[in-house]
JSON list of C-alpha atoms in Angstrom, two decimals:
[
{"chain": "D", "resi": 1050, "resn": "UNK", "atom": "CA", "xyz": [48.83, -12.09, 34.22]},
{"chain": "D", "resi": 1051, "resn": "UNK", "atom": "CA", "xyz": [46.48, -11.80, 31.59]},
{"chain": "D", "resi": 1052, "resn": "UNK", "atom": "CA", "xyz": [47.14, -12.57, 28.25]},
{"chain": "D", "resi": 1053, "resn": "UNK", "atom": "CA", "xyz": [45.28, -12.57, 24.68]},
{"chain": "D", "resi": 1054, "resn": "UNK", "atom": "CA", "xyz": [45.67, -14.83, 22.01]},
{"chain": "D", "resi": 1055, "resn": "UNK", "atom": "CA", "xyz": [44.35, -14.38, 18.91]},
{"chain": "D", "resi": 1056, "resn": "UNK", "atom": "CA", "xyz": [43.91, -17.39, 16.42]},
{"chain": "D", "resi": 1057, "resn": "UNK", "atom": "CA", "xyz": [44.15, -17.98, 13.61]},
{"chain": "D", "resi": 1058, "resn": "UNK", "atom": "CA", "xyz": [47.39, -15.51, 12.68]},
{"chain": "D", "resi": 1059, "resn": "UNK", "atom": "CA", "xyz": [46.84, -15.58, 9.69]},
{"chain": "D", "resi": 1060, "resn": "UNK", "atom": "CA", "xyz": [43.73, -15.64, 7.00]},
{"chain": "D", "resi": 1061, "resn": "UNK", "atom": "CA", "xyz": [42.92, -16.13, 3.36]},
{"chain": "D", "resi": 1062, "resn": "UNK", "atom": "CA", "xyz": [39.37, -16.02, 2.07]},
{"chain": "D", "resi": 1063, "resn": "UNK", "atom": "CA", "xyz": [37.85, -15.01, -1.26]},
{"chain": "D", "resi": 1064, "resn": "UNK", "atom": "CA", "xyz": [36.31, -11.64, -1.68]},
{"chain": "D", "resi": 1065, "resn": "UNK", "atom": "CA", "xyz": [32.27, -11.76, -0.96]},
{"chain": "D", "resi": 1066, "resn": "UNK", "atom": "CA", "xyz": [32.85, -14.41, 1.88]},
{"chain": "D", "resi": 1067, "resn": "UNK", "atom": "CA", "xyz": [31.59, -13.94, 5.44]},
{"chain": "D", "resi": 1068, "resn": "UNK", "atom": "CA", "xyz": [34.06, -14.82, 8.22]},
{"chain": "D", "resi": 1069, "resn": "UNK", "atom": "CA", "xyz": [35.30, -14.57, 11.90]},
{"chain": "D", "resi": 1070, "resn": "UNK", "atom": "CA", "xyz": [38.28, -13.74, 13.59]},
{"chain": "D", "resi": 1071, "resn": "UNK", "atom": "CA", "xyz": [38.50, -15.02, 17.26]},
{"chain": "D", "resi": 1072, "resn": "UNK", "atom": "CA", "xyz": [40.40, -13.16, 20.37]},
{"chain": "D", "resi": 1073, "resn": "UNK", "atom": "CA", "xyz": [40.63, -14.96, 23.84]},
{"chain": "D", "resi": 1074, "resn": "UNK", "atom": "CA", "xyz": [41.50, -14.12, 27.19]},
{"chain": "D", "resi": 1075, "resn": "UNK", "atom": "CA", "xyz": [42.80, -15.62, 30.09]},
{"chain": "D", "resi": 1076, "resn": "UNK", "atom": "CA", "xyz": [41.55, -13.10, 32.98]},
{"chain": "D", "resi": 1077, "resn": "UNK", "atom": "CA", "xyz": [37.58, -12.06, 32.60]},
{"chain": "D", "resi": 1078, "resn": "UNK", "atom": "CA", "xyz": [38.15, -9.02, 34.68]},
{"chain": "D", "resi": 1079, "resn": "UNK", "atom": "CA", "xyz": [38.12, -6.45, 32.04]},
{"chain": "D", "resi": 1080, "resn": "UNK", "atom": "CA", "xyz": [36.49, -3.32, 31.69]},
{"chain": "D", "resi": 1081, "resn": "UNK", "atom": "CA", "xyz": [36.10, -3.46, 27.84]},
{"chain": "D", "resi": 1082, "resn": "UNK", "atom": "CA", "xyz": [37.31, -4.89, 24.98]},
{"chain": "D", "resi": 1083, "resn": "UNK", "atom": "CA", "xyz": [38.36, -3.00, 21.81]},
{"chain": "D", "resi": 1084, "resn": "UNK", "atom": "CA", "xyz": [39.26, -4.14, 18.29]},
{"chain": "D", "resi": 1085, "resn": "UNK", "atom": "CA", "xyz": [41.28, -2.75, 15.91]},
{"chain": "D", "resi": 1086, "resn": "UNK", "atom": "CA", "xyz": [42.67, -2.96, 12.23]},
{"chain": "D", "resi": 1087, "resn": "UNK", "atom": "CA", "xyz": [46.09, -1.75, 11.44]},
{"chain": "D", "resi": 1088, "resn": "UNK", "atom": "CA", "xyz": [47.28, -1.72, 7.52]},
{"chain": "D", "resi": 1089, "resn": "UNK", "atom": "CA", "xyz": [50.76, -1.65, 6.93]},
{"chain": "D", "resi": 1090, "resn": "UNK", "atom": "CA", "xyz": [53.34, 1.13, 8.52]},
{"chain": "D", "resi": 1091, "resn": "UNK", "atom": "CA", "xyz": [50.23, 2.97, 10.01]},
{"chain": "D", "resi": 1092, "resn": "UNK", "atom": "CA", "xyz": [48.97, 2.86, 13.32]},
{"chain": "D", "resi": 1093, "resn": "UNK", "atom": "CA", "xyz": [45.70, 1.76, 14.77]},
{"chain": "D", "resi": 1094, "resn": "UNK", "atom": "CA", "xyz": [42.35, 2.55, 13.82]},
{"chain": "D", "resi": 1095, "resn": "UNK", "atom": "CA", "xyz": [39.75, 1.47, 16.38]},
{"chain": "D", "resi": 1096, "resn": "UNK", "atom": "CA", "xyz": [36.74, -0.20, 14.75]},
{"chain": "D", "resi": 1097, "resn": "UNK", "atom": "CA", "xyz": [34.32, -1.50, 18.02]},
{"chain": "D", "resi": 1098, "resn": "UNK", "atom": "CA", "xyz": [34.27, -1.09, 21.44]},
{"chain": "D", "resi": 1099, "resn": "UNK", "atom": "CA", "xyz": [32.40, -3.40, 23.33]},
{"chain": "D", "resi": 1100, "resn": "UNK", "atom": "CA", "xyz": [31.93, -2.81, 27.41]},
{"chain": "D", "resi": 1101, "resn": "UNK", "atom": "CA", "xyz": [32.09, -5.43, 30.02]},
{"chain": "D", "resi": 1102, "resn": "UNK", "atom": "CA", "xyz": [28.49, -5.33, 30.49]},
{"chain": "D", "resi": 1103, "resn": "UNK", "atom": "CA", "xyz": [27.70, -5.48, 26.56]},
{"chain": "D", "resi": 1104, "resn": "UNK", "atom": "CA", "xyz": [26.99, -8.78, 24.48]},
{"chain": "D", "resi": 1105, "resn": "UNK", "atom": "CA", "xyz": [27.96, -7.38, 20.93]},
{"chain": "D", "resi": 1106, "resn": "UNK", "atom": "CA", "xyz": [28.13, -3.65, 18.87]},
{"chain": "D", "resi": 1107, "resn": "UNK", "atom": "CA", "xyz": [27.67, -3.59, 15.26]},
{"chain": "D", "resi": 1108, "resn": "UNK", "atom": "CA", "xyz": [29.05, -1.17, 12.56]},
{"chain": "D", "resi": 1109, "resn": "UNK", "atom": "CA", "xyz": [27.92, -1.73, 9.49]},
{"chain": "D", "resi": 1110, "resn": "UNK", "atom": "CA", "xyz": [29.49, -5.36, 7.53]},
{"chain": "D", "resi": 1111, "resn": "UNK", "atom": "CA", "xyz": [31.08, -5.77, 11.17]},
{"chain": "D", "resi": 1112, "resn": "UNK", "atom": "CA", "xyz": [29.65, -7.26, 14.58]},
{"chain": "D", "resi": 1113, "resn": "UNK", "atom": "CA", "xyz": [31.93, -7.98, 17.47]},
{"chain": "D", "resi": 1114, "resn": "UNK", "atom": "CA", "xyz": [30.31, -10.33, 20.50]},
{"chain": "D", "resi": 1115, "resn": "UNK", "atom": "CA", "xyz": [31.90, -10.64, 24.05]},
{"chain": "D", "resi": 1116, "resn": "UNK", "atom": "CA", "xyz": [31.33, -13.54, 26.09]},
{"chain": "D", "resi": 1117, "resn": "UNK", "atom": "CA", "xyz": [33.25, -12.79, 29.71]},
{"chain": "D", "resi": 1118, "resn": "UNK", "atom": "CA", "xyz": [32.57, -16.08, 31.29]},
{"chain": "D", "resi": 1119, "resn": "UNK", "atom": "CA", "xyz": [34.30, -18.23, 28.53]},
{"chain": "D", "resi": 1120, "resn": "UNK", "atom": "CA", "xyz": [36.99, -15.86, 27.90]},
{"chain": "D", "resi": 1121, "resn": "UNK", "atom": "CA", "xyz": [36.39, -14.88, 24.19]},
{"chain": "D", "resi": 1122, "resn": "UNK", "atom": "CA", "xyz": [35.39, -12.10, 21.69]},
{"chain": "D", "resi": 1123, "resn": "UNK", "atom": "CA", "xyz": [34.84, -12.79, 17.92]},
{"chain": "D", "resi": 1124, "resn": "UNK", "atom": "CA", "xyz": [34.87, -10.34, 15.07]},
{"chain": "D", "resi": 1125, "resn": "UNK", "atom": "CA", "xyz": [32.19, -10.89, 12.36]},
{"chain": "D", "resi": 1126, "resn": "UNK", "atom": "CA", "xyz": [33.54, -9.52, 8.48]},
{"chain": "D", "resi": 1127, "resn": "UNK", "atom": "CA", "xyz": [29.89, -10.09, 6.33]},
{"chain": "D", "resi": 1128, "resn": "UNK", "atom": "CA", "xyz": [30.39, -9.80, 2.28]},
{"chain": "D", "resi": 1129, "resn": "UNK", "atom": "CA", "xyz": [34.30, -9.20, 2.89]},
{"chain": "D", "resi": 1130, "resn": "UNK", "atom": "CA", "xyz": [35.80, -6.83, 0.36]},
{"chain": "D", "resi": 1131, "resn": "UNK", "atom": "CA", "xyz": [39.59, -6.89, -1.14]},
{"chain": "D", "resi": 1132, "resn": "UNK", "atom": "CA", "xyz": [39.88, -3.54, 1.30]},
{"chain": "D", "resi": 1133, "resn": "UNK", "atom": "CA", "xyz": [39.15, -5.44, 3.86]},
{"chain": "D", "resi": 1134, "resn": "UNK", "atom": "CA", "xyz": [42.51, -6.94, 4.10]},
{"chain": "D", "resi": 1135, "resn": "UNK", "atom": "CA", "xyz": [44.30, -5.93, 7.24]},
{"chain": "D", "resi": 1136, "resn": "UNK", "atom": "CA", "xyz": [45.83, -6.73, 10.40]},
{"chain": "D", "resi": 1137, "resn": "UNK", "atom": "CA", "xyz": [43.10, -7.19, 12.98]},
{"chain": "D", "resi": 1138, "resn": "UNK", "atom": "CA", "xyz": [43.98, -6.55, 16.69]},
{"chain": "D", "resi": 1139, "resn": "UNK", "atom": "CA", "xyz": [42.21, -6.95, 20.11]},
{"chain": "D", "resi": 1140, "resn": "UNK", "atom": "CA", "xyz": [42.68, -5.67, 23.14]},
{"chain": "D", "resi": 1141, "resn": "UNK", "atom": "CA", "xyz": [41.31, -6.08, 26.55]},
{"chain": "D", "resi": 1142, "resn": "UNK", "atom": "CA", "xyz": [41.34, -3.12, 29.05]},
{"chain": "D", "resi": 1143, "resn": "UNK", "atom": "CA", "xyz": [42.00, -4.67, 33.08]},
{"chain": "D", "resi": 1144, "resn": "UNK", "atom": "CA", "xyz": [39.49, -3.56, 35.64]},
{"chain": "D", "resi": 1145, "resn": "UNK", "atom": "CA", "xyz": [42.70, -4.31, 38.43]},
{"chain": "D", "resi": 1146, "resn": "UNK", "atom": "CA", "xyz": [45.88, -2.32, 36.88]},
{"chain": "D", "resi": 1147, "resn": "UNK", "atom": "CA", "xyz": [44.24, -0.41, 33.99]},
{"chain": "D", "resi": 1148, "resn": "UNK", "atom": "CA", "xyz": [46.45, -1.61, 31.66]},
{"chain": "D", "resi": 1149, "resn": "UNK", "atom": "CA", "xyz": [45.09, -2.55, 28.20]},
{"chain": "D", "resi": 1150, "resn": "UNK", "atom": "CA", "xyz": [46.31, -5.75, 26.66]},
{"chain": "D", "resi": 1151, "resn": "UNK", "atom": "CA", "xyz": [46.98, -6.66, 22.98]},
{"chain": "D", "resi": 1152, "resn": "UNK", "atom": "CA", "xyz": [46.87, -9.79, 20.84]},
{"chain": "D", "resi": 1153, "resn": "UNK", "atom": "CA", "xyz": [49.41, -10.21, 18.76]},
{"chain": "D", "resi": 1154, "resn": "UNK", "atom": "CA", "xyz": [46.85, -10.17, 15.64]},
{"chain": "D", "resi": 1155, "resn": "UNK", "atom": "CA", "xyz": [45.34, -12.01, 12.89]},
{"chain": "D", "resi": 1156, "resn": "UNK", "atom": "CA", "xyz": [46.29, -10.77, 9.46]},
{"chain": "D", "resi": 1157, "resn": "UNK", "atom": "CA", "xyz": [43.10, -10.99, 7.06]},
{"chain": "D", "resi": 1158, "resn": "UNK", "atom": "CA", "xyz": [43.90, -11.32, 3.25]},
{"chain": "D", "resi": 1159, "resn": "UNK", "atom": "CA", "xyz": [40.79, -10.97, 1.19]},
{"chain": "D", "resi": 1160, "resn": "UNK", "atom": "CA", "xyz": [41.44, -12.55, -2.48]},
{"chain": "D", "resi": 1161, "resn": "UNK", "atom": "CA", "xyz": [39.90, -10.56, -5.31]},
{"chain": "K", "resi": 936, "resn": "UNK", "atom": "CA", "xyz": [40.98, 18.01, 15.58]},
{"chain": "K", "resi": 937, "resn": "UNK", "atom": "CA", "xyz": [44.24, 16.66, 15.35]},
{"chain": "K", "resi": 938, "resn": "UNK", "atom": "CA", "xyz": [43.46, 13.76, 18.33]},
{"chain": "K", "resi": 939, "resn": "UNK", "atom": "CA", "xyz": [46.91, 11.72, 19.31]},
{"chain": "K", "resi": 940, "resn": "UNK", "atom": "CA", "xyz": [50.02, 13.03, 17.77]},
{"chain": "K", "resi": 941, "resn": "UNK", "atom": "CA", "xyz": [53.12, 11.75, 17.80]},
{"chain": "K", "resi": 942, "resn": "UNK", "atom": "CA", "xyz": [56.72, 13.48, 17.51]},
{"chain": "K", "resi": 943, "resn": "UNK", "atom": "CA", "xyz": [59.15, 12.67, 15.77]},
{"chain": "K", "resi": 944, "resn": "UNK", "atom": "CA", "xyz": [57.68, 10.01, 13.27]},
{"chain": "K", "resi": 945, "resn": "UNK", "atom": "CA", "xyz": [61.06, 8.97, 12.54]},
{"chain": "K", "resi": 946, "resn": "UNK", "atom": "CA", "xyz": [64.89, 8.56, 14.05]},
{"chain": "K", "resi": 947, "resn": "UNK", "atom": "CA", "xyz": [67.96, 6.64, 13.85]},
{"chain": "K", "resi": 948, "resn": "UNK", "atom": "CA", "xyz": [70.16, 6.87, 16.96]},
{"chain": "K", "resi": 949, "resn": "UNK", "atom": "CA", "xyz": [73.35, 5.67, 17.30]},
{"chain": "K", "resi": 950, "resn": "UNK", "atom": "CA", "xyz": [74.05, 3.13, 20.04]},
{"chain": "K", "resi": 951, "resn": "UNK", "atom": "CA", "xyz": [74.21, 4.69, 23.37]},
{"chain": "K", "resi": 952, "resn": "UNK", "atom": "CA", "xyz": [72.59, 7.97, 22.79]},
{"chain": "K", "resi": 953, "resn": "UNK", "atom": "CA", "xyz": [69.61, 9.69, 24.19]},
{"chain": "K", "resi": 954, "resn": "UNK", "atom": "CA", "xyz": [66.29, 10.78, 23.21]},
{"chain": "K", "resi": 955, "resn": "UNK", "atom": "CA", "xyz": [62.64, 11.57, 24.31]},
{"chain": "K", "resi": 956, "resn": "UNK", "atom": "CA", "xyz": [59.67, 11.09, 22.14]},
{"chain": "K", "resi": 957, "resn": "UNK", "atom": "CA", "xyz": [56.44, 13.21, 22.82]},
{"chain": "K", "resi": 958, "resn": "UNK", "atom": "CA", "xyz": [53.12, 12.43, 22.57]},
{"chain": "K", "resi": 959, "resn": "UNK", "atom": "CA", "xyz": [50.62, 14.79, 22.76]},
{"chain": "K", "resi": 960, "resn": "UNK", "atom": "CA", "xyz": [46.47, 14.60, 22.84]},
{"chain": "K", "resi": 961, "resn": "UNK", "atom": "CA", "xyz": [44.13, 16.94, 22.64]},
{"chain": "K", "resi": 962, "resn": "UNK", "atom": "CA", "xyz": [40.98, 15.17, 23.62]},
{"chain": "K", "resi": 963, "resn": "UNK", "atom": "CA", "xyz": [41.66, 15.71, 27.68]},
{"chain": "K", "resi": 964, "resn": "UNK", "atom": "CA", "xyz": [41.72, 12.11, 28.03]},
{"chain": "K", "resi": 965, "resn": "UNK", "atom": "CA", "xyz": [43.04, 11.31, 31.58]},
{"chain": "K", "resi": 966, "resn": "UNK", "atom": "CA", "xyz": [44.59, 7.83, 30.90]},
{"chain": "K", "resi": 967, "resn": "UNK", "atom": "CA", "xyz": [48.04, 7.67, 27.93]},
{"chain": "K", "resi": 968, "resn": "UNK", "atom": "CA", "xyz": [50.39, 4.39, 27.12]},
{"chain": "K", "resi": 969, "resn": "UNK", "atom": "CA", "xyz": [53.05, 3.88, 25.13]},
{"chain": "K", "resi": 970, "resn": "UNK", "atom": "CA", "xyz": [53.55, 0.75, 23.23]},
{"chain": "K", "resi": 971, "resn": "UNK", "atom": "CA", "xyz": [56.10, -0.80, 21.09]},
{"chain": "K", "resi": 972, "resn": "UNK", "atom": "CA", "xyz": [55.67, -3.36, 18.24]},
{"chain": "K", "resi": 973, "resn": "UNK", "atom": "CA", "xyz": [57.33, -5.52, 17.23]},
{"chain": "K", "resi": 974, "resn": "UNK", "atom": "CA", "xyz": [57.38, -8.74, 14.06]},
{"chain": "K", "resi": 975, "resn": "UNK", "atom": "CA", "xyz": [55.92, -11.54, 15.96]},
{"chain": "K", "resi": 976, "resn": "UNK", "atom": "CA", "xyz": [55.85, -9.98, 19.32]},
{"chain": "K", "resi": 977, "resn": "UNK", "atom": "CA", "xyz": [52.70, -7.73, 18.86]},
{"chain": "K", "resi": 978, "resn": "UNK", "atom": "CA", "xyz": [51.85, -4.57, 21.09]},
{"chain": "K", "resi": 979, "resn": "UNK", "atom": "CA", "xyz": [53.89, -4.63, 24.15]},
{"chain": "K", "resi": 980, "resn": "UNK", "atom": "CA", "xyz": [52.96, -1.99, 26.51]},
{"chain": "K", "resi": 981, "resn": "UNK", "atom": "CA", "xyz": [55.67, -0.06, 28.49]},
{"chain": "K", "resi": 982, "resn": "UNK", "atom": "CA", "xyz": [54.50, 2.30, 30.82]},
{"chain": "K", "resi": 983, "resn": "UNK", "atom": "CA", "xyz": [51.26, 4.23, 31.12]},
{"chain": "K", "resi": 984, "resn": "UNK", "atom": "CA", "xyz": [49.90, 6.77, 32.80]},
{"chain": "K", "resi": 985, "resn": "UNK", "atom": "CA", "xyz": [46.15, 7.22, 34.74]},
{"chain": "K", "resi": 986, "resn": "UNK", "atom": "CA", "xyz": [46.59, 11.08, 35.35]},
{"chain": "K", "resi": 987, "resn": "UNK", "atom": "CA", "xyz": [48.61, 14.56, 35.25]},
{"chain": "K", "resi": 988, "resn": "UNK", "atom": "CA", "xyz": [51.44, 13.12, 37.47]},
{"chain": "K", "resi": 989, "resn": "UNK", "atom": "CA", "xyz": [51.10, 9.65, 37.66]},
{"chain": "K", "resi": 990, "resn": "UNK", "atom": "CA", "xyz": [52.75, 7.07, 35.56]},
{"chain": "K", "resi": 991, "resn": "UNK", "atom": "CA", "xyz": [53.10, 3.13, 35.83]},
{"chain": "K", "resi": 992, "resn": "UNK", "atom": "CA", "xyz": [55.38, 0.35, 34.59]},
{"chain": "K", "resi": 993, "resn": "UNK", "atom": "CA", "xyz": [53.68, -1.85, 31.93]},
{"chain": "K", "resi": 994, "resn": "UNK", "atom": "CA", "xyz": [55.37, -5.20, 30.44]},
{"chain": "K", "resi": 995, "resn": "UNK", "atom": "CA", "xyz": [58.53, -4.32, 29.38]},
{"chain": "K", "resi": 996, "resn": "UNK", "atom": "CA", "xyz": [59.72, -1.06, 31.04]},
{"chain": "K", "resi": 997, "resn": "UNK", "atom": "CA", "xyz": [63.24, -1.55, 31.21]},
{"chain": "K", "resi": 998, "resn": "UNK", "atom": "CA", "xyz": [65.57, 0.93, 29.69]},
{"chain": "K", "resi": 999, "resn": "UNK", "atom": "CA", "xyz": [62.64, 3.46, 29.20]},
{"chain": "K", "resi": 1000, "resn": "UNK", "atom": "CA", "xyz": [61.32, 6.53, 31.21]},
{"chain": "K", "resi": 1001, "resn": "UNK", "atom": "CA", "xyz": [58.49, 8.53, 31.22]},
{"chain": "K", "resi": 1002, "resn": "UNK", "atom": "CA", "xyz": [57.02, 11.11, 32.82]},
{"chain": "K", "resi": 1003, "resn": "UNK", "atom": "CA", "xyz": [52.84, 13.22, 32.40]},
{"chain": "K", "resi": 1004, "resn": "UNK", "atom": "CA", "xyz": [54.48, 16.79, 33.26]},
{"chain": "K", "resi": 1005, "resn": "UNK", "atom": "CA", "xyz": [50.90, 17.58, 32.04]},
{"chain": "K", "resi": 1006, "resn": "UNK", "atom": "CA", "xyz": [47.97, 15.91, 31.08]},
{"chain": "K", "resi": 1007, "resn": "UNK", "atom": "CA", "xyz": [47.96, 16.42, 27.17]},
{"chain": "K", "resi": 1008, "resn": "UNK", "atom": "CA", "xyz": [51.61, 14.85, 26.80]},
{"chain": "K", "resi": 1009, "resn": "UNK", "atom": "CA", "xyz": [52.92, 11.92, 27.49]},
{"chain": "K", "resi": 1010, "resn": "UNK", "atom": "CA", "xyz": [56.93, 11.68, 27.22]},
{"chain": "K", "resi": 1011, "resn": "UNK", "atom": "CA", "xyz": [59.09, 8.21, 26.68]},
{"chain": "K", "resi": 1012, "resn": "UNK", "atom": "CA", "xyz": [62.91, 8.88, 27.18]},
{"chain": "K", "resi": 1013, "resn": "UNK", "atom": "CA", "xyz": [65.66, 6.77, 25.76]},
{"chain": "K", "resi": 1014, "resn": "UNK", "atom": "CA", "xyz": [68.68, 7.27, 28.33]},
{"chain": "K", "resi": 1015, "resn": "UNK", "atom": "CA", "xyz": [71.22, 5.24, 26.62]},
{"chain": "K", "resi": 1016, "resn": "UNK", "atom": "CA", "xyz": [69.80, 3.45, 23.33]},
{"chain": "K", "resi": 1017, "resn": "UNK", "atom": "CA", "xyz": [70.13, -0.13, 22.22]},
{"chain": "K", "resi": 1018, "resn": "UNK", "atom": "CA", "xyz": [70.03, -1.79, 19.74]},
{"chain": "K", "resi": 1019, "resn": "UNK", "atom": "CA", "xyz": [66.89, -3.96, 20.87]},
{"chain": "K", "resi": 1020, "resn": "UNK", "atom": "CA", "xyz": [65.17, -0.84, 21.51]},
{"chain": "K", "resi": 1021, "resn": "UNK", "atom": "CA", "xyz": [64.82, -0.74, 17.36]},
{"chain": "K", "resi": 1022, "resn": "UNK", "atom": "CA", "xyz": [61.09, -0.56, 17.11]},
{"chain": "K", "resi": 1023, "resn": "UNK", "atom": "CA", "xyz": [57.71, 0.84, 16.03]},
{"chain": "K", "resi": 1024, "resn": "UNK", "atom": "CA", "xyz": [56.69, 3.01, 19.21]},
{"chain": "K", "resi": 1025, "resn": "UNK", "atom": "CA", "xyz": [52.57, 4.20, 19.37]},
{"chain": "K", "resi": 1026, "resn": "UNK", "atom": "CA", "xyz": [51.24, 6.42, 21.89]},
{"chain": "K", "resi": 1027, "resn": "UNK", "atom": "CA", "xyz": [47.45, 5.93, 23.33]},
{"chain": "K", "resi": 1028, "resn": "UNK", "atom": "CA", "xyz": [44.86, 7.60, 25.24]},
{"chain": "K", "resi": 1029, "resn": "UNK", "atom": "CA", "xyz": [41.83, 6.83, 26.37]},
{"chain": "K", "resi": 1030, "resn": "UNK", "atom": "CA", "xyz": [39.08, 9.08, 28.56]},
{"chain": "K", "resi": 1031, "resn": "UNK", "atom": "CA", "xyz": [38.65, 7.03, 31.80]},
{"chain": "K", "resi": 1032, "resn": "UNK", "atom": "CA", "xyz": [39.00, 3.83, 30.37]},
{"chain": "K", "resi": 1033, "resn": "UNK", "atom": "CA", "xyz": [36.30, 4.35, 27.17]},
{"chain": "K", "resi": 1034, "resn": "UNK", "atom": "CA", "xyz": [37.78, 3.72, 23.59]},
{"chain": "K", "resi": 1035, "resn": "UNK", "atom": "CA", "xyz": [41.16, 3.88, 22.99]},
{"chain": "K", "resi": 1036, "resn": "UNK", "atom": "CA", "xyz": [42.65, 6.36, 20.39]},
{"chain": "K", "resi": 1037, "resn": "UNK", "atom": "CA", "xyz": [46.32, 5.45, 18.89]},
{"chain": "K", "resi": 1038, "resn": "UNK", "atom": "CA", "xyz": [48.90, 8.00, 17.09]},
{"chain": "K", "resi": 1039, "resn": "UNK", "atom": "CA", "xyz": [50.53, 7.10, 14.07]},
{"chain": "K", "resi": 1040, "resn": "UNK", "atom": "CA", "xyz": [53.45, 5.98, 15.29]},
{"chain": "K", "resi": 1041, "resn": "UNK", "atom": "CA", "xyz": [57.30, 6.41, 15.74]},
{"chain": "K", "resi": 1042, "resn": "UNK", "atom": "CA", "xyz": [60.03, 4.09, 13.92]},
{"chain": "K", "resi": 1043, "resn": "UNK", "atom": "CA", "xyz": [62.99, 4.40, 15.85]},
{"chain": "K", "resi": 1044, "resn": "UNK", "atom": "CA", "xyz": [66.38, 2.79, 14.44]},
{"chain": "K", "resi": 1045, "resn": "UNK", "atom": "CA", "xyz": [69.16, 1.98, 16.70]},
{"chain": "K", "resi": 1046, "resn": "UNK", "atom": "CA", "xyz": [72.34, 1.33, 15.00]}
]
């Protein structure tokens, strides 16, 4: 059964500060991995998508790398901004069932 | 484009009753889910569906039905509401496993 943990679950850094938010995995047969960032009583707003066969995407201040083989994806934040403060989700999408599988999240806080 | 769309955005049920929810895309993405969150437990997903008349159990299925009538909507029925069914409910789809596009979700109260 695969399962995704993000760490930490929670994270406070001042404003201007570059940072990382980690996601792991226990199954490296995905398809793709996605992450997300989800403010309060909204839904989901996808921010990268990274295929199985991909190393990293970049979109503007963020970069997300994939490393199958040890399991983990990591979400780059450069010159983080007060707006940047979120909930930040991945999920993995199964090559065997389809299914696609969510962390439970990291919530960001950027201090002004 | 109005891309996933979820119906109703809110309810309160009383304990026992029934309802559906609809989600509806207009993308002509093949694959939907439905997922439920939860403080502390995260996305859970409870069923999906791959195709126009096809739909799959997820983690945590029980007490929910569904059913991909056709391929724009997506429908999760309530037969006889709990309590523990209280819960943010998002709908997803997702063209042949590419990028993943979530509605805005449906808070459900079960009293």
């Amino acid at each position: 059964k695969q399962e995704v943990t993000q760490i930490p679950a929670a994270l406070s850094v001042p404003e201007g500060e570059n940072l990382v938010l980690n996601c792991s995995f226990t199954d490296s047969a995905i398809y793709n991995l996605q992450w997300f960032r989800q403010d309060p009583g909204k839904g989901l707003t996808s921010l990268l998508l990274i295929q199985s066969s991909q190393r990293e995407q970049t979109s503007g201040r963020l970069n997300a790398s994939l490393d199958k083989s040890s399991g983990r994806s990591t979400l780059y934040i450069a010159a983080s901004q007060p707006g940047d403060s979120a909930t930040y989700l991945c999920a993995a999408l199964m090559n065997r069932d389809d299914k696609i599988i969510f962390g439970k999240g990291t919530r960001l806080h950027i201090l002004p | 484009n109005a891309g996933v769309t979820q119906t109703p955005k809110f309810r309160v049920l009383k304990t026992g009753q029934s309802m559906t929810l609809l989600c509806a895309q207009d993308m002509n993405h093949e694959y939907m889910y439905w997922y439920r969150q939860d403080p502390g437990m995260g996305l859970r997903l409870i069923h999906y569906s791959v195709g126009e008349g096809t739909t799959a159990k997820g983690e945590v299925p029980d007490g929910y039905n569904v059913s991909r009538l056709k391929k724009q909507n997506f429908l999760l029925g309530l037969e006889s509401a709990a309590p523990s069914q209280t819960s943010v409910y998002f709908c997803a789809s997702s063209l042949d496993g590419r990028e993943a596009f979530f509605g805005q979700g449906t808070r459900l109260t079960v009293v």
